[in-house]
XYZ file of N, CA and C in Angstrom:
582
model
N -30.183 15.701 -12.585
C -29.764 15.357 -13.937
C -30.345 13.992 -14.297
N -30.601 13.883 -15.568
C -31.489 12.880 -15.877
C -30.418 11.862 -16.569
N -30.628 10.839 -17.575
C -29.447 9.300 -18.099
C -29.150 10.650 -19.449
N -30.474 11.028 -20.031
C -29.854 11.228 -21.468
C -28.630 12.706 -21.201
N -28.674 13.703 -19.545
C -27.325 14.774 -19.383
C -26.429 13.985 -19.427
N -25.974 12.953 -18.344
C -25.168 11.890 -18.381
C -24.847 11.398 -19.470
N -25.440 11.356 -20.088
C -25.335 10.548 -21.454
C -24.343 11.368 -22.345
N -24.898 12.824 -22.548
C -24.253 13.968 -22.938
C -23.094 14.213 -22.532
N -22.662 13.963 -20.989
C -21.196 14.491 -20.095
C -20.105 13.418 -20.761
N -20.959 12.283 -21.072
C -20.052 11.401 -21.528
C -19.455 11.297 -23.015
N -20.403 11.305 -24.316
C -19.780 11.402 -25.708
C -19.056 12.783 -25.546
N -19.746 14.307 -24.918
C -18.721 14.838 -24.650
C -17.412 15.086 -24.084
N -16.929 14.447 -22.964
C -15.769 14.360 -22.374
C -14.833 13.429 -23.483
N -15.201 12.515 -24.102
C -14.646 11.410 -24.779
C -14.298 12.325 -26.302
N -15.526 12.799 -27.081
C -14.938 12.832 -28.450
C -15.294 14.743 -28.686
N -16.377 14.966 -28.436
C -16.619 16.472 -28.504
C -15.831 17.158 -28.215
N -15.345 17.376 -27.042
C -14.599 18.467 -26.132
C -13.355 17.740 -25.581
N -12.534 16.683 -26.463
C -11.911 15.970 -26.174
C -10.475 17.174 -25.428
N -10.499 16.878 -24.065
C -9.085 18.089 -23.808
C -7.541 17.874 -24.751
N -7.259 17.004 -25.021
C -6.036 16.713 -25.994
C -6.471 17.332 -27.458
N -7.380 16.703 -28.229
C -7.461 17.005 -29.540
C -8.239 17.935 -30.118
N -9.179 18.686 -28.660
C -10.520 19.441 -29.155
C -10.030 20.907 -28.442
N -9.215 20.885 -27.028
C -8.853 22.204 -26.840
C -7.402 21.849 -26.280
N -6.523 20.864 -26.834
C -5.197 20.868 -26.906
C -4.357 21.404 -25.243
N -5.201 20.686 -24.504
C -4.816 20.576 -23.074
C -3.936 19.117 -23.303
N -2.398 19.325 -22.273
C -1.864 17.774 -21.677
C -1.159 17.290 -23.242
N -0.754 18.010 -23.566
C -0.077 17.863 -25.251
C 0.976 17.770 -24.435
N 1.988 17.762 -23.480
C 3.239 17.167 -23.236
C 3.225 15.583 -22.801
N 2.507 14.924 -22.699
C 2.264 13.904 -22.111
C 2.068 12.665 -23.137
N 0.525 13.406 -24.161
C 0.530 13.103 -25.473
C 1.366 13.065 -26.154
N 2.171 13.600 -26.404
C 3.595 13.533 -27.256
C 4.832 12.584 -26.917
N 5.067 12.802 -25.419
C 6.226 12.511 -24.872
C 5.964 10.843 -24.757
N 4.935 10.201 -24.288
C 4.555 9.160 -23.895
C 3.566 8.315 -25.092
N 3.530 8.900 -25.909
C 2.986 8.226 -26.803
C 3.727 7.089 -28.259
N 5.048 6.696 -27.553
C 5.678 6.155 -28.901
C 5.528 4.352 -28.631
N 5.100 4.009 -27.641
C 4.692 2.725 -27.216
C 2.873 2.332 -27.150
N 2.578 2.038 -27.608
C 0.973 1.405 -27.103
C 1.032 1.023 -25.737
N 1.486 0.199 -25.274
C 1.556 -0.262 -23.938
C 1.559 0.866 -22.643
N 2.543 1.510 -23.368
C 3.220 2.780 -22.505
C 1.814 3.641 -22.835
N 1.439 4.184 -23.393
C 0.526 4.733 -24.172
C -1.070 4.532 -22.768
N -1.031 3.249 -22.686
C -2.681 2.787 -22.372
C -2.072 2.563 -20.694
N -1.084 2.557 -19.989
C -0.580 2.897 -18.580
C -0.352 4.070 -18.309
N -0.274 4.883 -18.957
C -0.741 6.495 -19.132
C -1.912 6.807 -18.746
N -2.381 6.658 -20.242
C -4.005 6.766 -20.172
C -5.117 6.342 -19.030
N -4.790 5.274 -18.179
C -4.932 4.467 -17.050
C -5.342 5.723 -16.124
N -3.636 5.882 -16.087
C -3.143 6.749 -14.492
C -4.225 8.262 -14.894
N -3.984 8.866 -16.264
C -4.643 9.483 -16.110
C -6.518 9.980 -16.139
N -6.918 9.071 -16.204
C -8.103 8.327 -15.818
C -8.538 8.153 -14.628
N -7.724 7.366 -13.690
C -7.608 7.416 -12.549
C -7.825 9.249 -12.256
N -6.624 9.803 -12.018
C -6.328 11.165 -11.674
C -7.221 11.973 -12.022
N -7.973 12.065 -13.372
C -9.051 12.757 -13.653
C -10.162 12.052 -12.883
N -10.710 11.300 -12.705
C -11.578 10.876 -12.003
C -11.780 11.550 -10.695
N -10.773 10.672 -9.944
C -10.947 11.423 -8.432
C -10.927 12.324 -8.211
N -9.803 13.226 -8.868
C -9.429 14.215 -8.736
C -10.889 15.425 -9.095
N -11.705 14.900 -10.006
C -12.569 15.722 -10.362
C -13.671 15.627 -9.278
N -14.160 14.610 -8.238
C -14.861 14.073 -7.916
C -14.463 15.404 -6.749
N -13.127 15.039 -5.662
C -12.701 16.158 -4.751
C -12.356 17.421 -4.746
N -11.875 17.673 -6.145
C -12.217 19.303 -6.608
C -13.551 19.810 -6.807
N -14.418 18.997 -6.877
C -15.777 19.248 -7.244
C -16.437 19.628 -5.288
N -15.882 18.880 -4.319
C -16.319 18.843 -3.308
C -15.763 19.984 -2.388
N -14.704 19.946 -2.761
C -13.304 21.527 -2.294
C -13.785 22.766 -2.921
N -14.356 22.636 -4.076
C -15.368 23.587 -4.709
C -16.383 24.677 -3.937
N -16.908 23.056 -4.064
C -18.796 23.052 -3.262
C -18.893 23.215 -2.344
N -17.985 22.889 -1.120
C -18.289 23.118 0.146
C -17.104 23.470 1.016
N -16.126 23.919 0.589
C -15.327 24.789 1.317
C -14.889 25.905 0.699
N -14.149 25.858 -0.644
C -13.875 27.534 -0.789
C -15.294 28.264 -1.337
N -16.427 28.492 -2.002
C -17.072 28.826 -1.949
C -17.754 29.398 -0.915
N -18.144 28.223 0.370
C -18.942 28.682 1.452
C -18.055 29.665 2.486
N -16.740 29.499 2.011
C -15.525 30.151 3.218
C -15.262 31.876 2.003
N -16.150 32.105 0.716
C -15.782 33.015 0.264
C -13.911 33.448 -0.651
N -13.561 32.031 -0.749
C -12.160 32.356 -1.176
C -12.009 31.401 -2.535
N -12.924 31.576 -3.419
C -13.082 31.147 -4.782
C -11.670 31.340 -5.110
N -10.889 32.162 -4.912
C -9.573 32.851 -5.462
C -8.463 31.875 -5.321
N -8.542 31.170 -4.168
C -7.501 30.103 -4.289
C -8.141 28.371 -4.631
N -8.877 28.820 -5.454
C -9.631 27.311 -6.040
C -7.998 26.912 -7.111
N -7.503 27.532 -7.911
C -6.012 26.933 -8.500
C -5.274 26.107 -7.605
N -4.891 26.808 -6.794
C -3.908 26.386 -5.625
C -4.725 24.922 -4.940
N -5.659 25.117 -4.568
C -6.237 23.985 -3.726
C -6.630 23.030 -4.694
N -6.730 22.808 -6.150
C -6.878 21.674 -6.887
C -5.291 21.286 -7.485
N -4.954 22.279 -7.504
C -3.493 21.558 -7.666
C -3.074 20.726 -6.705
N -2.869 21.313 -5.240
C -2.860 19.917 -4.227
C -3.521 19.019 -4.141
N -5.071 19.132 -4.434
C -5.698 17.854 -4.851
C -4.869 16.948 -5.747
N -4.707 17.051 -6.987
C -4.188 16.618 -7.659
C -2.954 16.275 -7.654
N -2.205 17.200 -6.685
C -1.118 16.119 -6.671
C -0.675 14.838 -5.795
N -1.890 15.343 -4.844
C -1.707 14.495 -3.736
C -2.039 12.855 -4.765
N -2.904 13.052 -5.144
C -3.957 11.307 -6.279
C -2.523 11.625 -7.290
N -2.129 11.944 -7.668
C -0.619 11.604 -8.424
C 0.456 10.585 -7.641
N 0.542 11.017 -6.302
C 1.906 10.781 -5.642
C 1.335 8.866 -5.019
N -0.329 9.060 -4.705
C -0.507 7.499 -4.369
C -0.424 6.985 -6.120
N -1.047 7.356 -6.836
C -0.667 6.325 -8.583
C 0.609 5.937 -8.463
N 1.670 6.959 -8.319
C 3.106 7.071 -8.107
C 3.639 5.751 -7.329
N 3.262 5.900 -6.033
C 3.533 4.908 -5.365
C 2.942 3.286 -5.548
N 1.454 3.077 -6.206
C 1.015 2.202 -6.486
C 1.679 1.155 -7.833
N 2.302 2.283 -8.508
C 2.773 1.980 -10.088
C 4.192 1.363 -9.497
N 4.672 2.060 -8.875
C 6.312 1.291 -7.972
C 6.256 0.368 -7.635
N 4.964 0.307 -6.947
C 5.160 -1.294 -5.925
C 3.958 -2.931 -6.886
N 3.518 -2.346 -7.633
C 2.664 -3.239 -8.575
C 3.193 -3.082 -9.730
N 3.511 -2.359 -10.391
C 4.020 -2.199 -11.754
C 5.323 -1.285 -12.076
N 6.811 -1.761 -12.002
C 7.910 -1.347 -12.002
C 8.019 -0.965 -12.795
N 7.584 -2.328 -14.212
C 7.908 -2.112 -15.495
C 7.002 -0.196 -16.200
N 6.260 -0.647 -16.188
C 4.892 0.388 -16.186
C 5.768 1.663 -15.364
N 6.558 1.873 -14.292
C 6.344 3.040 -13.371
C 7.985 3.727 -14.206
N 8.695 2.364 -14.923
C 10.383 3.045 -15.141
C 9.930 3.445 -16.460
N 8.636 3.163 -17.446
C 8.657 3.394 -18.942
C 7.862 5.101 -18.606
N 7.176 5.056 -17.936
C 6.634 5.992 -17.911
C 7.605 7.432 -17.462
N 8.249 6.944 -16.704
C 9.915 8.094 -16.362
C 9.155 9.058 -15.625
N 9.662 10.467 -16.190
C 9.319 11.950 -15.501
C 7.546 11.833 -15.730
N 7.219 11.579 -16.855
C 6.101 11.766 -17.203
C 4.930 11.509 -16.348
N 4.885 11.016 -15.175
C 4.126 10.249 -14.125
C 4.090 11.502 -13.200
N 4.803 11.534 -12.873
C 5.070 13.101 -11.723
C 4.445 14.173 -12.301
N 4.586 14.269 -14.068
C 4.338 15.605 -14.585
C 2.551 15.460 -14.546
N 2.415 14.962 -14.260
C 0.508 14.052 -14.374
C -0.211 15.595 -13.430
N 0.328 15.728 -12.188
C 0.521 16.516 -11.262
C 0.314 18.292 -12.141
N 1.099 18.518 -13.355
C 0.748 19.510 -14.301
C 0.389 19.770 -15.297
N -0.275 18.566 -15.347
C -0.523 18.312 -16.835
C -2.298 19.091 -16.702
N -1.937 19.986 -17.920
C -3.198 21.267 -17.578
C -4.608 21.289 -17.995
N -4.585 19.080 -18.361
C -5.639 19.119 -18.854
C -6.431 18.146 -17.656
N -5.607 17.960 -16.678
C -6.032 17.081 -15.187
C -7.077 18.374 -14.574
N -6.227 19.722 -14.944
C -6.948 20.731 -13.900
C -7.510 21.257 -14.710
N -7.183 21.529 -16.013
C -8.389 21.705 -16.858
C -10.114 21.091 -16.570
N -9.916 20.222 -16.131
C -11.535 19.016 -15.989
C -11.779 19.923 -14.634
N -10.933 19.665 -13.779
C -11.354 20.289 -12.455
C -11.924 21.845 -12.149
N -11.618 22.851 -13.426
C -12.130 23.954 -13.430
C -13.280 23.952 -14.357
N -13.483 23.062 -15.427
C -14.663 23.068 -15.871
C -15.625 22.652 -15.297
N -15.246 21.454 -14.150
C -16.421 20.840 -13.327
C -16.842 22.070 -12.666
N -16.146 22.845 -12.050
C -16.374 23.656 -11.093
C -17.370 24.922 -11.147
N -16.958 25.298 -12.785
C -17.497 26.503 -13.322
C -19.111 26.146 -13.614
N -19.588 24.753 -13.698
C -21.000 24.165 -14.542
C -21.902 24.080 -13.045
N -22.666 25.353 -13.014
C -23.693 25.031 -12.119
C -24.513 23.803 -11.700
N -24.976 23.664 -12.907
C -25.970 22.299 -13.247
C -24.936 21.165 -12.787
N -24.148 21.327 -12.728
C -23.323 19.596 -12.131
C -23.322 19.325 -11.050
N -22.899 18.196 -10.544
C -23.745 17.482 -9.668
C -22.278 16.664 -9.507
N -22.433 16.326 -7.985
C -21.100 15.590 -7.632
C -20.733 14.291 -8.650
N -22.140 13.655 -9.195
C -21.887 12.631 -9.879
C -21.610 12.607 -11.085
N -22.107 14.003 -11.688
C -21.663 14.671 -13.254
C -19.900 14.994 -13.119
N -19.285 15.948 -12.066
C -18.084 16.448 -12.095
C -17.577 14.763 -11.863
N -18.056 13.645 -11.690
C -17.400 12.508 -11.595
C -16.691 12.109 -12.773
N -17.942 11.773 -13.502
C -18.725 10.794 -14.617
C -17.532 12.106 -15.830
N -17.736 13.409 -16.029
C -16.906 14.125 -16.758
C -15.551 14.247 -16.780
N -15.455 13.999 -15.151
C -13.778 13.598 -14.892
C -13.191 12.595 -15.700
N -13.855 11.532 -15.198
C -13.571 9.981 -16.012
C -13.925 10.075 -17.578
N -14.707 10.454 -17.606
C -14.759 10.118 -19.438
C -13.841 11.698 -20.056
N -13.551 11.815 -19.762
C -12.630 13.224 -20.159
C -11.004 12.605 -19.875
N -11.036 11.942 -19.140
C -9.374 10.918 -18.863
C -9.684 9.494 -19.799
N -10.882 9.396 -20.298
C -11.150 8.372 -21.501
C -10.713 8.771 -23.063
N -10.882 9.670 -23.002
C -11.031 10.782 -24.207
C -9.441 10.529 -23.983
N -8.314 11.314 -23.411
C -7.297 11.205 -23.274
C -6.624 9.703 -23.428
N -6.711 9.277 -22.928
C -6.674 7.843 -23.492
C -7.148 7.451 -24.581
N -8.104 8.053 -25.271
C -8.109 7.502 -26.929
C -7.292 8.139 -27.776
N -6.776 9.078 -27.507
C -6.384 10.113 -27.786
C -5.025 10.046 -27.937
N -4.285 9.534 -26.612
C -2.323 9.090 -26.682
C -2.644 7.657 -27.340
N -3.568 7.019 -27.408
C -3.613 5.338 -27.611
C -3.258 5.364 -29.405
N -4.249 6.582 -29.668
C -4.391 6.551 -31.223
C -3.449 6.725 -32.092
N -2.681 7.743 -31.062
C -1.052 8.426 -31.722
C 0.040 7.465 -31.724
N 0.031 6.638 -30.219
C 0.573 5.557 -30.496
C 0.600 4.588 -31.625
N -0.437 4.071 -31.670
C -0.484 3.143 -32.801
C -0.147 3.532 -34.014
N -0.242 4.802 -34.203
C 0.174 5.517 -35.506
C 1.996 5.642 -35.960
N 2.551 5.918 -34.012
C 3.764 6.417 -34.287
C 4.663 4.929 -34.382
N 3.599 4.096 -33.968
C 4.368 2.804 -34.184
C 4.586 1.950 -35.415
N 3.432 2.585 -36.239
C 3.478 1.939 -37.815
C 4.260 2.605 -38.916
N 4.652 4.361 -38.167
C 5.500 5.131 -39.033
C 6.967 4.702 -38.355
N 6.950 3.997 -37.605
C 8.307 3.394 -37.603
C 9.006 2.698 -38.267
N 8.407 1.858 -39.252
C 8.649 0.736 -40.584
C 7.886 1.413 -41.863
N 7.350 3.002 -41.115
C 6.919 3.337 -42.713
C 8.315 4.280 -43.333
N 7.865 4.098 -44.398
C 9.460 5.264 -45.362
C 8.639 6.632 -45.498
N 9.397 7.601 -44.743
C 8.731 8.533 -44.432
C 10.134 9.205 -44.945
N 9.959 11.148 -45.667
C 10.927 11.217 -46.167
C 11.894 12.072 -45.213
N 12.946 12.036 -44.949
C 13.988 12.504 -44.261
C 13.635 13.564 -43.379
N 13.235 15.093 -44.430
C 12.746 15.899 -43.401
C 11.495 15.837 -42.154
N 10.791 14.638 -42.380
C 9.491 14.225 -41.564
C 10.101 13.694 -40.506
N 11.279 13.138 -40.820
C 11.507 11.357 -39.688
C 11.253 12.839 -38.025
N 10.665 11.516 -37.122
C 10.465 12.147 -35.820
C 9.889 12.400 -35.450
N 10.179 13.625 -34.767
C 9.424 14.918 -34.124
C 8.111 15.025 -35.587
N 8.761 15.855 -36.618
C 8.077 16.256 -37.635
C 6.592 15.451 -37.982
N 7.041 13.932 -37.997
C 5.627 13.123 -38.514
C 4.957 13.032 -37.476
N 5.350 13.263 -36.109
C 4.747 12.666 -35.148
C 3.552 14.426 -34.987
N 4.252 14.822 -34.893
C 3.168 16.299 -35.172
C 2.509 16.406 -36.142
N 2.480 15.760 -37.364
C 1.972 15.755 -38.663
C 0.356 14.984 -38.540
N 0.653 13.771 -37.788
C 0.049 12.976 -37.401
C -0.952 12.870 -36.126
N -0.166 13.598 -35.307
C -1.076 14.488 -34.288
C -2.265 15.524 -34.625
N -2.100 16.233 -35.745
C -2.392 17.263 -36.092
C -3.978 16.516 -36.991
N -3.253 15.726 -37.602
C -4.756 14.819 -38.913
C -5.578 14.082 -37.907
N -4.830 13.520 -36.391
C -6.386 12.966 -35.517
C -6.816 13.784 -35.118
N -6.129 15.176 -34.980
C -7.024 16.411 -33.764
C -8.040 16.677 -35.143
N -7.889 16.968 -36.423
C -8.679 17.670 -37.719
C -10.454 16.762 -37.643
N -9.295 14.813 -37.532
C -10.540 13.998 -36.884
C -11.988 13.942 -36.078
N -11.373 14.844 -35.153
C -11.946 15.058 -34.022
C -13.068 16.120 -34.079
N -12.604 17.092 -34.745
C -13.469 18.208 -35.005
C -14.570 17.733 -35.753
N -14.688 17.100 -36.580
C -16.078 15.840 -37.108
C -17.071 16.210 -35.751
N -16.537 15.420 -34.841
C -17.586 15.680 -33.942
C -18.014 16.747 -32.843
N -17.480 18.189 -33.422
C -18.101 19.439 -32.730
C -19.676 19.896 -32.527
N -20.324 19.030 -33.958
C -21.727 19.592 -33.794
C -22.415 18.688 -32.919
N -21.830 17.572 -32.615
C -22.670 16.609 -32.056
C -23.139 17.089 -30.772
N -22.438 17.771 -29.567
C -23.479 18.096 -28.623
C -23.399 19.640 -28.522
């Protein structure tokens, strides 16, 4: 693979094929965790992190063991333990470095583990011939970037409709989906691009 595929794995993972707003993967996470900025971008972090590695060793659990052992069939099962295993050290890292960060984040940290757009990356890496341990990397990470622009954006939004006068039947749930809905419309702007 040459800078300008790379180049490609990347505006795509980020805004094209964004998994939150472009094929609406990890929408519990987005929602649930998105009413703080702060909270919002220690999210986005962890899941960054998690997509990363996680794509890097599903890509390798792929490539050179269930494939060569003939048992493609339990590629689900064996990236889910990938993945949860790089959940449970974030888990533990966020406890012992960041309390504040590990109590705002609540259930939502654990759920990282099912969130279907972590294994979402990990089956698309898997399925793309042409990729390359350093592509299923590089797509991992900028695909947990994308996600992170993605809860960051909603945040900031759900934080300004907090002092906005919004009318009765909206307050909540309602605007916060309203609003979800006009960045995903956003997003689609950039389908033709790759």
């Amino acid at each position: 693979m040459n800078f300008t595929q790379y180049l490609l794995i990347i505006v795509s993972g980020i805004f094209v094929n964004n998994f939150v707003l472009s094929q609406f993967l990890g929408i519990c996470p987005f929602l649930g965790v998105s009413r703080k900025t702060d909270t919002a971008v220690g999210m986005g972090l962890a899941v960054i992190f998690v997509m990363g590695v996680a794509s890097l060793f599903t890509f390798i659990v792929q490539k050179y063991v269930l494939v060569p052992l003939h048992i493609e069939y339990l590629q689900t099962i064996a990236f889910i333990l990938v993945i949860a295993a790089f959940v449970q050290i974030v888990e533990m890292v966020l406890k012992k470095f960041s309390p504040g960060l590990y109590g705002a984040l609540g259930v939502y940290l654990p759920l990282i583990t099912t969130n279907c757009a972590v294994l979402g990356v990990a089956i698309v890496n898997a399925g793309q011939p042409s990729y390359t341990v350093l592509a299923a990397f590089i797509n991992g990470v900028f695909s947990g970037v994308g996600f992170m622009l993605a809860i960051v954006l909603l945040a900031g939004v759900r934080e300004r409709l907090e002092s906005a006068d919004v009318p009765k039947a909206f307050k909540g749930f309602p605007i916060t989906l309203a609003a979800a809905s006009i960045i995903s419309m956003a997003f689609v702007a950039f389908a033709g691009m790759v």
